[in-house]
Coordinates of C-alpha atoms in Angstrom, one line a residue:
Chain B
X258 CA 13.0 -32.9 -5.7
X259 CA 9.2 -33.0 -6.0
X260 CA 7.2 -35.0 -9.0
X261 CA 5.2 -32.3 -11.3
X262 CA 1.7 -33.3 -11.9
X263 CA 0.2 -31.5 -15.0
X264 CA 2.9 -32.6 -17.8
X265 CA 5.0 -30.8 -20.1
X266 CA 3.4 -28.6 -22.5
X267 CA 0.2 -28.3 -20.5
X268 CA 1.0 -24.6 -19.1
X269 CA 1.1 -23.5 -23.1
X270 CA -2.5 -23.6 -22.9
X271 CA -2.4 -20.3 -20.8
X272 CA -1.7 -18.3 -23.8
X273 CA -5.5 -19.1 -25.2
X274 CA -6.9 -17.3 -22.7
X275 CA -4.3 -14.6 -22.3
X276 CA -4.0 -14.2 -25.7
X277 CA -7.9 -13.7 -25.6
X278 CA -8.0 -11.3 -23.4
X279 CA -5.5 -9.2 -25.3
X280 CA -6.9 -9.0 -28.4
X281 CA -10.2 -8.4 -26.3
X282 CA -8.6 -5.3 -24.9
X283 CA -6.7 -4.2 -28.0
X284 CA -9.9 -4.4 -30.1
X285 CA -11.6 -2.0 -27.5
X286 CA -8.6 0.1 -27.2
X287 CA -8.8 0.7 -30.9
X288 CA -12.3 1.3 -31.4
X289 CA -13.4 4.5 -32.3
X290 CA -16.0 4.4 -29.3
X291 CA -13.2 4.3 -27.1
X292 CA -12.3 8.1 -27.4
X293 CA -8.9 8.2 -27.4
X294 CA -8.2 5.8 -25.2
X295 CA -4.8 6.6 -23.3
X296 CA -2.3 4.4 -25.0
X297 CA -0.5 3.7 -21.4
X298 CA -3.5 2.4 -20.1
X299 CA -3.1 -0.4 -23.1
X300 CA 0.3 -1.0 -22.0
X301 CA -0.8 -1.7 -18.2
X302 CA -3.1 -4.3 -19.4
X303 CA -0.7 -5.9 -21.7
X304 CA 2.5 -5.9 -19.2
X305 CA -0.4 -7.1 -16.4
X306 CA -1.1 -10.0 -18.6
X307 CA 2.6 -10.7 -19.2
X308 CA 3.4 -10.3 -15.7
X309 CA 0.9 -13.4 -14.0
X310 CA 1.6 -15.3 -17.4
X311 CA 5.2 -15.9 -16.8
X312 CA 4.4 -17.6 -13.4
X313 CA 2.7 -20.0 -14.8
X314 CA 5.2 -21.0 -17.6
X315 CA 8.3 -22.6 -17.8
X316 CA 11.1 -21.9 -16.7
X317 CA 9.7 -19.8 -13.6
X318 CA 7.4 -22.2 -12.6
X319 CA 9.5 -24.8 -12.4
X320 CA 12.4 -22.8 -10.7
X321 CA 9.6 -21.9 -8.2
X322 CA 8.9 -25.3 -7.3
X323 CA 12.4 -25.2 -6.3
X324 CA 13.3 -22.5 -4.5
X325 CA 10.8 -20.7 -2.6
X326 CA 12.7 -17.3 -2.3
X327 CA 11.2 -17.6 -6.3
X328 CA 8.2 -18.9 -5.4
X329 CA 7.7 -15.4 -3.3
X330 CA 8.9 -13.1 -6.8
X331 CA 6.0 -15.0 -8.7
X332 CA 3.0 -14.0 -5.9
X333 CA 4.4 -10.7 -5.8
X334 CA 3.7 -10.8 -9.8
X335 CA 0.6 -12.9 -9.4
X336 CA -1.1 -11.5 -6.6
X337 CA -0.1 -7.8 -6.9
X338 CA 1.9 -6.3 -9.8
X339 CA -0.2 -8.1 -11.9
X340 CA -3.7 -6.7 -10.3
X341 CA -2.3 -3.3 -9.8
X342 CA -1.5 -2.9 -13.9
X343 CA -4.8 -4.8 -14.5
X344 CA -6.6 -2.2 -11.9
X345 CA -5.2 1.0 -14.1
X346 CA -5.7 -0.4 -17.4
X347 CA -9.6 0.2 -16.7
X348 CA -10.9 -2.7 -18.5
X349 CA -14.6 -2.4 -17.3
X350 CA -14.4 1.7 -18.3
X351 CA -13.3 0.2 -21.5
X352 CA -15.4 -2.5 -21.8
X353 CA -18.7 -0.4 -21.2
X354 CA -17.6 2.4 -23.7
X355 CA -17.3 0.2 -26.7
X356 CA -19.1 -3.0 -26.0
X357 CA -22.7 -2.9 -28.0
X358 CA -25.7 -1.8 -25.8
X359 CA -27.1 -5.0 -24.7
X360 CA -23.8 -6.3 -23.8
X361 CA -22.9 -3.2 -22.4
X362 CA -26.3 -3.1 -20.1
X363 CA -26.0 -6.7 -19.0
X364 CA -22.3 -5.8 -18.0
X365 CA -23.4 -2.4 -15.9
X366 CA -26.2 -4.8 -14.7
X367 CA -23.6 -7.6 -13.4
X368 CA -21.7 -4.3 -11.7
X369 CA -24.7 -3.6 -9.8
X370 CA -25.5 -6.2 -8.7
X371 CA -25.5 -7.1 -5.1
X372 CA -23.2 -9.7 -5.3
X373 CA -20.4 -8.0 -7.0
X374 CA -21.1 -5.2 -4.3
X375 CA -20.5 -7.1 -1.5
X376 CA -17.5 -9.1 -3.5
X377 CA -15.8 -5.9 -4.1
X378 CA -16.3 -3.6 -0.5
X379 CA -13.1 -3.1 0.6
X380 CA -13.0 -5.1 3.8
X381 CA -14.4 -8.5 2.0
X382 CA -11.9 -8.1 -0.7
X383 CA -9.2 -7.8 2.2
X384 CA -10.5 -10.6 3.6
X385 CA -10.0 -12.6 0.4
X386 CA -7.4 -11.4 -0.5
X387 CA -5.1 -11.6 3.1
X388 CA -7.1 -14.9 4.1
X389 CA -6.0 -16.6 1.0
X390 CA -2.7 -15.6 2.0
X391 CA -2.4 -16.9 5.1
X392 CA -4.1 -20.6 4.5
X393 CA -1.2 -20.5 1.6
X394 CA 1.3 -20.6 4.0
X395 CA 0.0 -22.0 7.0
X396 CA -1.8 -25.0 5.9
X397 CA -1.0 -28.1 3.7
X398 CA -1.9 -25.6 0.9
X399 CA 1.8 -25.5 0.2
X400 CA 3.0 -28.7 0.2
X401 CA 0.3 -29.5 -2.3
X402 CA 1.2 -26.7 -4.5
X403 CA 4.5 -28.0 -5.1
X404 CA 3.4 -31.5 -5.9
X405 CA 0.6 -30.7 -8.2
X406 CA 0.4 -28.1 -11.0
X407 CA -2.9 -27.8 -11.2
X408 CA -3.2 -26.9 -7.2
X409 CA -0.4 -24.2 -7.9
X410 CA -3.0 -23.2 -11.1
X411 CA -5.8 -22.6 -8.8
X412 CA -3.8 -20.5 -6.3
X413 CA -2.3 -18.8 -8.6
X414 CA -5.8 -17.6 -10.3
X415 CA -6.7 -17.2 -6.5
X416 CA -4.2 -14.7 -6.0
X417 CA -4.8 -12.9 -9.7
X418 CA -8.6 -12.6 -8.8
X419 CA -8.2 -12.0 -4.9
X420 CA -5.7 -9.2 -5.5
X421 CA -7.2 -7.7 -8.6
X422 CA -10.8 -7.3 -6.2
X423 CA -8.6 -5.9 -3.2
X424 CA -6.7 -3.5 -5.3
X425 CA -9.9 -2.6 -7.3
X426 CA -11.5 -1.9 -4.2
X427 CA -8.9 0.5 -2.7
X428 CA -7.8 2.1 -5.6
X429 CA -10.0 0.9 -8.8
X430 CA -11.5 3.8 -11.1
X431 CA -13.6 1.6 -12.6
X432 CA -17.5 2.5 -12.8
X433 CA -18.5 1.4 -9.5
X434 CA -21.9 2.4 -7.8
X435 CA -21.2 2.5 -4.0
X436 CA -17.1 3.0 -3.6
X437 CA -16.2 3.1 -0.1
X438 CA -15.2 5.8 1.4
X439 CA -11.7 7.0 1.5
X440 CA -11.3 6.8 5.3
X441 CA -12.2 3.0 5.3
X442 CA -10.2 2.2 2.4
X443 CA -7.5 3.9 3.7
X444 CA -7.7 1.9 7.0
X445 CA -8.2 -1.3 5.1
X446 CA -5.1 -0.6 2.8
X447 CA -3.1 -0.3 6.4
X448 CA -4.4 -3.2 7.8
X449 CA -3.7 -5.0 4.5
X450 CA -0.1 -4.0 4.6
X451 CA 0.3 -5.1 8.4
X452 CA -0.9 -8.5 8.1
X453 CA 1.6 -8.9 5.2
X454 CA 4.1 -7.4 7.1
X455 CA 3.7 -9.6 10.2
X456 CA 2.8 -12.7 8.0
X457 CA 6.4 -12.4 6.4
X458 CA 8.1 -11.8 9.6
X459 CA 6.7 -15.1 10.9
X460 CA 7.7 -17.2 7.8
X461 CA 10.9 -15.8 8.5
X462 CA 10.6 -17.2 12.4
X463 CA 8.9 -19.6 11.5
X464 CA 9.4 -21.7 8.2
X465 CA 6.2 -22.9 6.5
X466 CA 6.4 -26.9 6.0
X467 CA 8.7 -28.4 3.9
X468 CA 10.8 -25.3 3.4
X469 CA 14.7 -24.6 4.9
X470 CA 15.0 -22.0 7.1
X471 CA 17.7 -20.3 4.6
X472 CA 14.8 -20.3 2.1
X473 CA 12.3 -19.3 4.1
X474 CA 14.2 -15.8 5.6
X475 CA 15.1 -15.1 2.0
X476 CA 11.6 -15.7 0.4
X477 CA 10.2 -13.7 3.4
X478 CA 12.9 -10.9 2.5
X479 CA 11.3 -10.6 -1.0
X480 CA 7.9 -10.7 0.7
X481 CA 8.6 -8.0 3.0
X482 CA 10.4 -5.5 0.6
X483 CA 9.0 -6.7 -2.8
X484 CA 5.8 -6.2 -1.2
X485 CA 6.2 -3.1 0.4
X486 CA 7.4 -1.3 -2.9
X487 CA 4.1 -2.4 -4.3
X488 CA 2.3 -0.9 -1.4
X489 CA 4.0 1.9 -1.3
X490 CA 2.6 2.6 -4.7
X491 CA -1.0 2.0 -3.8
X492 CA -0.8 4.4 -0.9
X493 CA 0.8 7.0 -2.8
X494 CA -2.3 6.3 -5.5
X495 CA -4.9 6.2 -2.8
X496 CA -3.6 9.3 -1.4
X497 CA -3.6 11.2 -5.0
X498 CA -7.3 10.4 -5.5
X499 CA -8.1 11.9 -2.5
X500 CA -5.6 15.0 -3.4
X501 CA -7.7 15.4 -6.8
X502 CA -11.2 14.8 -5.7
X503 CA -10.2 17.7 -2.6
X504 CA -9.4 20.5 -5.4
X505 CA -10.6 23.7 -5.4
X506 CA -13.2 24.1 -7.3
X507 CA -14.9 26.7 -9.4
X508 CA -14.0 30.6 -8.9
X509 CA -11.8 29.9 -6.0
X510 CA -10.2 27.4 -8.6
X511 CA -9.8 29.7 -11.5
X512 CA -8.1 33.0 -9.6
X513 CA -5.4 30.2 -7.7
X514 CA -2.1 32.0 -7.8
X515 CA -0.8 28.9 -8.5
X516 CA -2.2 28.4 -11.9
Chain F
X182 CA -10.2 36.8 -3.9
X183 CA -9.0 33.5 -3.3
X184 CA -11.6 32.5 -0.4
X185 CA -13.0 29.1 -0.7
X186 CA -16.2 28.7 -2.2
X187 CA -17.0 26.2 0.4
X188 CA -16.1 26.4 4.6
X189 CA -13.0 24.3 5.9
X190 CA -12.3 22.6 8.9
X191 CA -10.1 24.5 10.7
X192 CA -6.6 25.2 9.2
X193 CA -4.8 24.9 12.9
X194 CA -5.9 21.6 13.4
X195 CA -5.3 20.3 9.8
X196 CA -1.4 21.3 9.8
X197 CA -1.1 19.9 13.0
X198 CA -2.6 16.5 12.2
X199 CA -0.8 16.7 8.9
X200 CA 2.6 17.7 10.6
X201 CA 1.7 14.8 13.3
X202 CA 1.3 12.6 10.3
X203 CA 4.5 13.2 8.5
X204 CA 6.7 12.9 11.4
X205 CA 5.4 9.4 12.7
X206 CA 6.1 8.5 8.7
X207 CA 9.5 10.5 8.9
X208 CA 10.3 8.7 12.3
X209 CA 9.6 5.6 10.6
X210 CA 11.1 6.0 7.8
X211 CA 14.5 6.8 9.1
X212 CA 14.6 3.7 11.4
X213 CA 13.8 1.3 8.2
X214 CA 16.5 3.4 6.3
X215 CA 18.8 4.3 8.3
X216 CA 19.0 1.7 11.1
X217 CA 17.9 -1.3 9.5
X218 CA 19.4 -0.6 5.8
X219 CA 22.2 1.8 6.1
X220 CA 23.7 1.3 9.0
X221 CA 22.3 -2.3 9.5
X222 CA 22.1 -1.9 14.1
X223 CA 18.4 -3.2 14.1
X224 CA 17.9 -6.8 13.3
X225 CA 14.9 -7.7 10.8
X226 CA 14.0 -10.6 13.2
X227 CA 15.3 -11.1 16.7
X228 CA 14.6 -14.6 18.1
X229 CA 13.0 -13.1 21.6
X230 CA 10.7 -11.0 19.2
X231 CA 7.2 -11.8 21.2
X232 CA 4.2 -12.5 18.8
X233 CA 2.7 -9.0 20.1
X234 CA 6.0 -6.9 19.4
X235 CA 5.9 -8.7 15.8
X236 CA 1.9 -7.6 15.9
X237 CA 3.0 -3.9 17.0
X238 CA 6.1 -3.5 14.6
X239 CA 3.9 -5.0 11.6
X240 CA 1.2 -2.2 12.2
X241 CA 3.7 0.5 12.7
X242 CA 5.3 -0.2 10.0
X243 CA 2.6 -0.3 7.7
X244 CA 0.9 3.0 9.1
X245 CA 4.2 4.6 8.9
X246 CA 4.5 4.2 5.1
X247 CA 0.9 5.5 4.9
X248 CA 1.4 8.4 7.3
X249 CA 4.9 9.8 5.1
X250 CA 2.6 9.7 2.0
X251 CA -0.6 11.0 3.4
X252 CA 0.9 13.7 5.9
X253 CA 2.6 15.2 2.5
X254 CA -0.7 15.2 0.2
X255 CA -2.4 16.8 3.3
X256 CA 0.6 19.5 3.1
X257 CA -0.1 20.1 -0.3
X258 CA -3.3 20.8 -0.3
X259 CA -3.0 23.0 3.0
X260 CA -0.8 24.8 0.7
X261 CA -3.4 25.1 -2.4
X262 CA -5.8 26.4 -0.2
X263 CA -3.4 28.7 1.2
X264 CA -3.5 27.6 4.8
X265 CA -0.2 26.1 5.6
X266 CA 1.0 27.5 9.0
X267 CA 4.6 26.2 8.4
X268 CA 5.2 26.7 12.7
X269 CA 2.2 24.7 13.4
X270 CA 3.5 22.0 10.8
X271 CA 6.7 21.6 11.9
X272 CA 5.6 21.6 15.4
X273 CA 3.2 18.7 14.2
X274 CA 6.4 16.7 12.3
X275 CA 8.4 16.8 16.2
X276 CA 5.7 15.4 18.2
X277 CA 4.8 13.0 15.6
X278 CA 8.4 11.9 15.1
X279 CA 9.0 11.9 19.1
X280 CA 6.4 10.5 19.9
X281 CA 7.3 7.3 17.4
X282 CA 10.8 7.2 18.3
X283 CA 10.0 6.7 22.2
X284 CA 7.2 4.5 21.4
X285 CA 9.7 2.4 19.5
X286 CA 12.8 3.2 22.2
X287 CA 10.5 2.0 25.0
X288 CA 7.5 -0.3 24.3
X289 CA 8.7 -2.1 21.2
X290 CA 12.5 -2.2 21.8
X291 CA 12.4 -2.9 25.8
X292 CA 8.9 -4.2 26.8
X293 CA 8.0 -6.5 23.6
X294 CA 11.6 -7.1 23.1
X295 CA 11.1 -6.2 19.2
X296 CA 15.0 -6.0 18.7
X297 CA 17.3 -4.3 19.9
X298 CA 18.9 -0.9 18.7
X299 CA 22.2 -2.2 18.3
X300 CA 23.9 -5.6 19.2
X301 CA 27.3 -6.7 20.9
X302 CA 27.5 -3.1 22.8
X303 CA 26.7 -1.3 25.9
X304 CA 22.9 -1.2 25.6
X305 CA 22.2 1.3 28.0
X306 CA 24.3 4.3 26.4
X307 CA 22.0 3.5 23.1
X308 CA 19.3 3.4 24.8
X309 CA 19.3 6.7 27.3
X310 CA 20.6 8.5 23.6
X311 CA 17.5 7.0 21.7
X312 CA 15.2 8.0 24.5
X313 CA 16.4 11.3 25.2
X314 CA 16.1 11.9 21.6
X315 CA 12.4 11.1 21.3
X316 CA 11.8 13.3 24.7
X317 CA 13.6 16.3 23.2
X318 CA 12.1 16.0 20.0
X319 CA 8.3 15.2 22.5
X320 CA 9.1 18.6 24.1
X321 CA 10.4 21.2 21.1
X322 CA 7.3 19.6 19.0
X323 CA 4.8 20.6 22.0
X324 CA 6.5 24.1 22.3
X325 CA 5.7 25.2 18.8
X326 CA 2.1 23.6 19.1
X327 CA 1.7 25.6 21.9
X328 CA 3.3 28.7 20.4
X329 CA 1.4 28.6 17.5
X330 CA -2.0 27.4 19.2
X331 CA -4.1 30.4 17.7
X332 CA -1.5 31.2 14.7
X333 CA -4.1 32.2 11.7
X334 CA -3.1 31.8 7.7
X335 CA -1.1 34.5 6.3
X336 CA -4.0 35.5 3.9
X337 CA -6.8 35.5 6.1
X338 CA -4.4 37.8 8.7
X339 CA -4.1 40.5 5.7
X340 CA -7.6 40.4 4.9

């Protein structure tokens, strides 16, 4: 149906850096400077790896080139599940504890700095994040994803990197030095969730081009519910941050008839 | 004994907002589940869906999900802290959820022409049962917040 740029084989190549990043993370998770690091935390960085690995390998790729209804299950896994795991693994907590102290201080430094500030405040990383979204659908964007590889490459590290920044920004508990405040991300996370809502509703209206209408309602279908599940779970996260940082504290804490 | 340390807004308004919060997610939440999934009356798309009512359903939608989730955390902590006025709450779950429903019943069903509440049937006897609903549920909410309008904390009322 549509010619593959890219080759076979060449996708393997994805395992050097995702195999990297692994060990990376393993090695950290490990370390003694870690301090017990929570061993689920290891697994969401692992099964976040896995997860925006498979859409880029064979045999979903290809079956996504196909069949958009698929195409949606692999940005669902790219562009959220995937960020959402990376976002609770903690990989820059990590990465400060038991990197050396140069490293370490050039890292905090590169959190700091201003660009990475503005990069992650919640309403550019929506802005990324949902932008990116709609050019995807409603430009040539996807034509030229199914005749290329490399095209569907770059969007697909688009939506790994957009969504990891988004869902870092709402809910990331990664050392951060001016996190919004949770009114703003809460209003951003809505706002987030609408424009995917309504986006989905008009692919369903109103097929991107190139795709049958019977795919598109379908593909939109996984959109709308796929997606809301995932939302779902960063509202109820959002929403237990703000439960735990509103505790009681101190003697009022410590005579609680609840304890 | 159990005072806070440090002042709180005031515990009326919180279970109301909470209570207001939970029913718009309730009121949602039923017409996803109920009407679109279970009983399957409300169409997902409707072709004379106007790009406004798509707008207005999409941020509905969305803010219901958030207001279920965040209306409950806000419970729980009115709870921690002792404050939860259960009245007052419930009060706040009727309006909310009335005052969805005949937003939904009128504005998004009738004047955007979102979809309709069921298809192939007399419209109108759906309609004036949706509606009534939401004005029932409108008025027994605003009862109770009236009823309860200077209802203190259990705890603080025995100190």
């Amino acid at each position: 149906m549509h010619s593959h740029g890219g080759g076979g084989g060449a996708e393997s190549l994805f395992f050097i850096p995702a195999v990297a990043a692994l060990v990376a993370y393993w090695a950290g998770a490990m370390s003694p400077r870690s301090g017990r690091w929570p061993w689920y935390r290891t697994v969401f960085f692992t099964a976040g790896v896995a997860a925006v690995l498979v859409t880029v390998l064979n045999p979903l790729a290809q079956l996504a080139h196909r069949d958009f209804a698929v195409l949606s299950v692999t940005h669902l896994l790219a562009g959220m599940l995937s960020p959402l795991l990376l976002v609770l693994s903690r990989p820059f907590t990590l990465a400060l504890r038991t990197l050396d102290v140069f490293p370490a201080r050039r890292l905090s430094r590169l959190l700091r700095s201003r660009f990475v500030r503005f990069l992650s405040f919640p309403v550019t990383a929506a802005v990324l994040n949902t932008g990116g979204m709609i050019l995807m659908f409603r430009t040539g964007l996807l034509t030229a994803m199914q005749e290329s590889m490399p095209v569907h490459w770059l969007v697909t590290f688009h939506l790994l990197a957009a969504g990891y920044l988004f869902t870092a920004s709402v809910i990331g508990r990664d050392p951060s030095p001016h996190r919004a405040s949770y009114r703003l991300r809460a209003v951003v996370l809505v706002l987030s969730i609408a424009a995917h809502n309504i986006l989905a509703k008009t692919i369903y209206a109103d097929p991107p081009a190139g795709i049958p209408a019977a795919a598109a309602e379908q593909g939109a279908l996984v959109m709308y519910y796929g997606g809301g599940v995932l939302e779902l779970a960063l509202i109820i996260l959002l929403c237990r941050q703000w439960y735990a940082s509103a505790r009681p504290r101190g003697r009022a804490a410590s005579v609680d008839r609840q304890q | 004994m159990s005072a806070p340390l440090r002042p709180r807004r005031s515990p009326r308004r919180r279970n109301l907002v909470s209570g207001l919060l939970f029913g718009i997610g309730l009121a949602a939440f039923v017409d996803e589940v109920v009407f679109h999934q279970l009983l399957q009356w409300h169409h997902f798309y409707d072709r004379s869906t106007t790009s406004v009512g798509l707008l207005s359903d999409g941020l509905f939608h969305a803010f219901g999900w958030f207001a279920a989730v965040a209306g409950l955390f806000l419970f729980a902590d009115l709870r921690r802290w002792h404050e939860a006025l259960l009245q007052r709450w419930t009060g706040g779950v009727l309006l909310g959820a009335g005052v969805f429903q005949l937003y939904d019943g009128t504005v998004q069903h009738k004047l955007l022409g979102l979809h309709q509440i069921r298809y192939e049937v007399d419209l109108l006897v759906y309609d004036t049962v949706w509606n009534a609903v939401a004005v029932l549920l409108v008025l027994a909410g605003a009862w109770l917040t009236y009823r309860t309008r200077a209802a203190v904390p259990q705890e603080q009322a025995d100190a």
